Amino acid sequence: MTEHIDMKKEIDAIEAELEEKQKELDKIGVLSRDSVRYCAKAINMMHNKDFDEAAALLGKSRDAIASLKRMTKDNYMLMMSFQEFAEASVLYWVTKEAVSSRIPNYKELGISPEAYLLGVMDVVGELKREILDSLRANETEKAKAYLVLMESIYDATRAIRFPESVLPGFRKKQDVARIQLENAGSDILRFTK
């Protein structure tokens, strides 16, 4: 006959550790969602040309990201926040500066290179929207400048090939960017005829 082993104390200790871990993950989730929300609102403000409000929202996102980075070193958990921050920051730079020839890099933004690449690919879609807004405002040269920037992003990233495990979702974003680029070029041609 075997003796009954009392593991309750050990299991209770493990459960307490896991509860603490869950609390930390919950805090990370809230901060991550807040950061993404700030970026989405900032992008909307940029399209509305309210750059002061966009800058304030980007500041809030940057603060949330700084807190997240203090809470965890797991870049995978931070990927969505980093990606959205890259998209919003790069878009801010090019729209506020009225098509800048330089955009901030991932080190300047304090994010992972993977998240940066994914965010930059999303900028292509936002630039397509800026092109349409520029054409509606009869600002053809500005639309063409945005198209050149779209082309620059696409051309610079076209040869990047990594498996999904290294750069999740990137190939799909490349395909979407190519289609958006082709459509934007067609939109400008139709408008200028």
Tab-separated table of C-alpha atoms in Angstrom:
chain	number	residue	atom	x	y	z
A	1	MET	CA	0.000	0.000	0.000
A	2	THR	CA	1.321	3.451	-0.849
A	3	GLU	CA	1.235	6.394	1.455
A	4	HIS	CA	-0.892	9.415	0.715
A	5	ILE	CA	1.345	12.332	-0.233
A	6	ASP	CA	0.212	15.757	0.951
A	7	MET	CA	0.916	18.141	-1.904
A	8	LYS	CA	-1.616	20.768	-0.928
A	9	LYS	CA	0.990	23.202	0.420
A	10	GLU	CA	3.088	22.915	-2.748
A	11	ILE	CA	0.081	23.225	-5.061
A	12	ASP	CA	-1.221	26.230	-3.101
A	13	ALA	CA	2.160	27.945	-3.515
A	14	ILE	CA	2.148	27.258	-7.255
A	15	GLU	CA	-1.402	28.544	-7.543
A	16	ALA	CA	-0.413	31.763	-5.740
A	17	GLU	CA	2.508	32.246	-8.159
A	18	LEU	CA	0.262	31.670	-11.159
A	19	GLU	CA	-2.317	34.131	-9.815
A	20	GLU	CA	0.407	36.790	-9.559
A	21	LYS	CA	1.535	35.987	-13.086
A	22	GLN	CA	-2.069	36.307	-14.300
A	23	LYS	CA	-2.393	39.711	-12.605
A	24	GLU	CA	0.767	40.896	-14.381
A	25	LEU	CA	-0.501	39.581	-17.711
A	26	ASP	CA	-3.814	41.364	-17.145
A	27	LYS	CA	-1.966	44.642	-16.508
A	28	ILE	CA	0.115	44.093	-19.642
A	29	GLY	CA	-3.048	43.413	-21.651
A	30	VAL	CA	-4.709	46.622	-20.467
A	31	LEU	CA	-1.634	48.746	-21.197
A	32	SER	CA	-1.189	47.106	-24.591
A	33	ARG	CA	-4.810	47.789	-25.557
A	34	ASP	CA	-4.484	51.372	-24.332
A	35	SER	CA	-1.364	51.877	-26.434
A	36	VAL	CA	-3.047	50.473	-29.545
A	37	ARG	CA	-6.122	52.632	-28.915
A	38	TYR	CA	-3.991	55.784	-28.549
A	39	CYS	CA	-2.259	54.984	-31.842
A	40	ALA	CA	-5.547	54.397	-33.669
A	41	LYS	CA	-6.888	57.718	-32.403
A	42	ALA	CA	-3.607	59.443	-33.317
A	43	ILE	CA	-3.831	58.127	-36.882
A	44	ASN	CA	-7.388	59.421	-37.123
A	45	MET	CA	-6.225	62.831	-35.860
A	46	MET	CA	-3.453	62.859	-38.484
A	47	HIS	CA	-5.941	62.225	-41.264
A	48	ASN	CA	-7.955	65.137	-39.837
A	49	LYS	CA	-4.757	67.250	-39.768
A	50	ASP	CA	-4.964	67.711	-35.992
A	51	PHE	CA	-1.273	67.125	-35.360
A	52	ASP	CA	-1.245	68.571	-31.843
A	53	GLU	CA	-3.803	66.018	-30.657
A	54	ALA	CA	-2.009	63.282	-32.624
A	55	ALA	CA	1.268	64.170	-30.894
A	56	ALA	CA	-0.408	64.061	-27.478
A	57	LEU	CA	-1.865	60.626	-28.217
A	58	LEU	CA	1.487	59.352	-29.490
A	59	GLY	CA	3.014	60.579	-26.232
A	60	LYS	CA	0.458	58.569	-24.268
A	61	SER	CA	1.227	55.516	-26.384
A	62	ARG	CA	4.970	55.998	-25.871
A	63	ASP	CA	4.390	56.175	-22.089
A	64	ALA	CA	2.297	52.996	-22.169
A	65	ILE	CA	4.997	51.233	-24.188
A	66	ALA	CA	7.676	52.354	-21.725
A	67	SER	CA	5.606	50.857	-18.905
A	68	LEU	CA	5.107	47.656	-20.881
A	69	LYS	CA	8.823	47.321	-21.498
A	70	ARG	CA	9.472	47.625	-17.764
A	71	MET	CA	6.905	44.894	-17.085
A	72	THR	CA	8.103	42.300	-19.591
A	73	LYS	CA	10.973	41.557	-21.934
A	74	ASP	CA	8.771	39.294	-24.063
A	75	ASN	CA	8.688	41.114	-27.410
A	76	TYR	CA	5.983	38.784	-28.707
A	77	MET	CA	3.567	40.067	-26.054
A	78	LEU	CA	4.422	43.631	-27.037
A	79	MET	CA	4.335	43.099	-30.805
A	80	MET	CA	0.887	44.601	-31.455
A	81	SER	CA	1.591	47.715	-29.381
A	82	PHE	CA	5.002	48.158	-30.985
A	83	GLN	CA	3.590	47.617	-34.467
A	84	GLU	CA	0.801	50.162	-34.039
A	85	PHE	CA	3.227	52.636	-32.493
A	86	ALA	CA	5.564	52.249	-35.482
A	87	GLU	CA	2.702	52.806	-37.904
A	88	ALA	CA	1.395	55.880	-36.099
A	89	SER	CA	4.852	57.378	-35.520
A	90	VAL	CA	6.015	56.957	-39.109
A	91	LEU	CA	2.723	58.275	-40.455
A	92	TYR	CA	2.958	61.269	-38.117
A	93	TRP	CA	6.449	61.999	-39.349
A	94	VAL	CA	5.557	61.912	-43.040
A	95	THR	CA	2.198	63.676	-42.834
A	96	LYS	CA	3.167	66.415	-40.388
A	97	GLU	CA	6.383	67.100	-42.226
A	98	ALA	CA	4.435	67.101	-45.504
A	99	VAL	CA	6.282	64.119	-46.955
A	100	SER	CA	9.644	63.885	-45.284
A	101	SER	CA	12.480	62.042	-46.977
A	102	ARG	CA	13.475	60.546	-43.618
A	103	ILE	CA	11.450	58.488	-41.205
A	104	PRO	CA	12.372	57.446	-37.657
A	105	ASN	CA	14.000	54.036	-37.319
A	106	TYR	CA	13.085	51.275	-34.892
A	107	LYS	CA	15.865	52.192	-32.471
A	108	GLU	CA	14.650	55.784	-32.265
A	109	LEU	CA	11.152	54.494	-31.540
A	110	GLY	CA	12.460	52.005	-28.977
A	111	ILE	CA	10.729	48.993	-30.493
A	112	SER	CA	11.695	45.657	-32.025
A	113	PRO	CA	12.787	45.514	-35.679
A	114	GLU	CA	10.025	42.982	-36.453
A	115	ALA	CA	7.289	45.249	-35.119
A	116	TYR	CA	8.810	48.174	-36.981
A	117	LEU	CA	8.712	46.353	-40.319
A	118	LEU	CA	5.114	45.262	-39.768
A	119	GLY	CA	4.093	48.790	-38.775
A	120	VAL	CA	5.863	50.379	-41.733
A	121	MET	CA	3.993	48.058	-44.089
A	122	ASP	CA	0.730	49.301	-42.571
A	123	VAL	CA	1.800	52.879	-43.302
A	124	VAL	CA	1.405	52.075	-47.003
A	125	GLY	CA	-2.369	51.751	-46.534
A	126	GLU	CA	-2.549	54.984	-44.567
A	127	LEU	CA	-0.599	56.745	-47.326
A	128	LYS	CA	-3.131	55.449	-49.846
A	129	ARG	CA	-5.791	57.236	-47.807
A	130	GLU	CA	-3.653	60.397	-47.771
A	131	ILE	CA	-3.357	60.172	-51.560
A	132	LEU	CA	-7.128	60.013	-51.942
A	133	ASP	CA	-7.582	62.931	-49.528
A	134	SER	CA	-4.957	64.929	-51.434
A	135	LEU	CA	-6.634	64.229	-54.767
A	136	ARG	CA	-10.013	65.301	-53.364
A	137	ALA	CA	-8.361	68.542	-52.233
A	138	ASN	CA	-6.869	68.927	-55.728
A	139	GLU	CA	-3.329	68.598	-54.317
A	140	THR	CA	-1.927	66.396	-57.074
A	141	GLU	CA	1.739	67.036	-56.292
A	142	LYS	CA	1.240	66.048	-52.672
A	143	ALA	CA	-0.534	62.870	-53.805
A	144	LYS	CA	2.386	62.072	-56.108
A	145	ALA	CA	4.846	62.638	-53.265
A	146	TYR	CA	2.890	60.191	-51.094
A	147	LEU	CA	2.966	57.686	-53.958
A	148	VAL	CA	6.759	58.013	-54.159
A	149	LEU	CA	6.946	57.340	-50.429
A	150	MET	CA	4.694	54.283	-50.816
A	151	GLU	CA	6.980	53.037	-53.591
A	152	SER	CA	10.057	53.657	-51.440
A	153	ILE	CA	8.634	51.615	-48.578
A	154	TYR	CA	7.541	48.797	-50.865
A	155	ASP	CA	10.816	48.711	-52.816
A	156	ALA	CA	12.902	48.737	-49.636
A	157	THR	CA	10.967	45.811	-48.161
A	158	ARG	CA	10.232	43.790	-51.301
A	159	ALA	CA	13.191	41.406	-50.957
A	160	ILE	CA	12.596	40.639	-47.270
A	161	ARG	CA	11.703	36.962	-46.883
A	162	PHE	CA	11.486	35.281	-43.515
A	163	PRO	CA	9.273	32.488	-42.232
A	164	GLU	CA	6.095	33.284	-40.302
A	165	SER	CA	7.814	32.234	-37.093
A	166	VAL	CA	10.313	35.085	-37.483
A	167	LEU	CA	8.148	37.772	-39.090
A	168	PRO	CA	4.475	36.828	-38.668
A	169	GLY	CA	2.090	38.314	-41.208
A	170	PHE	CA	4.764	40.145	-43.180
A	171	ARG	CA	4.308	38.409	-46.537
A	172	LYS	CA	0.592	39.132	-46.498
A	173	LYS	CA	1.319	42.774	-45.685
A	174	GLN	CA	3.732	42.873	-48.636
A	175	ASP	CA	1.031	41.559	-50.958
A	176	VAL	CA	-1.511	44.068	-49.646
A	177	ALA	CA	1.022	46.912	-49.996
A	178	ARG	CA	1.702	45.963	-53.620
A	179	ILE	CA	-2.017	46.060	-54.434
A	180	GLN	CA	-2.470	49.380	-52.615
A	181	LEU	CA	0.502	50.839	-54.467
A	182	GLU	CA	-0.845	49.758	-57.851
A	183	ASN	CA	-4.302	51.120	-57.020
A	184	ALA	CA	-2.888	54.429	-55.779
A	185	GLY	CA	-0.908	54.853	-58.993
A	186	SER	CA	-4.053	54.183	-61.021
A	187	ASP	CA	-6.030	56.671	-58.913
A	188	ILE	CA	-3.495	59.412	-59.592
A	189	LEU	CA	-3.424	58.628	-63.319
A	190	ARG	CA	-7.215	58.767	-63.528
A	191	PHE	CA	-7.326	62.035	-61.618
A	192	THR	CA	-4.665	63.755	-63.735
A	193	LYS	CA	-6.180	62.817	-67.118
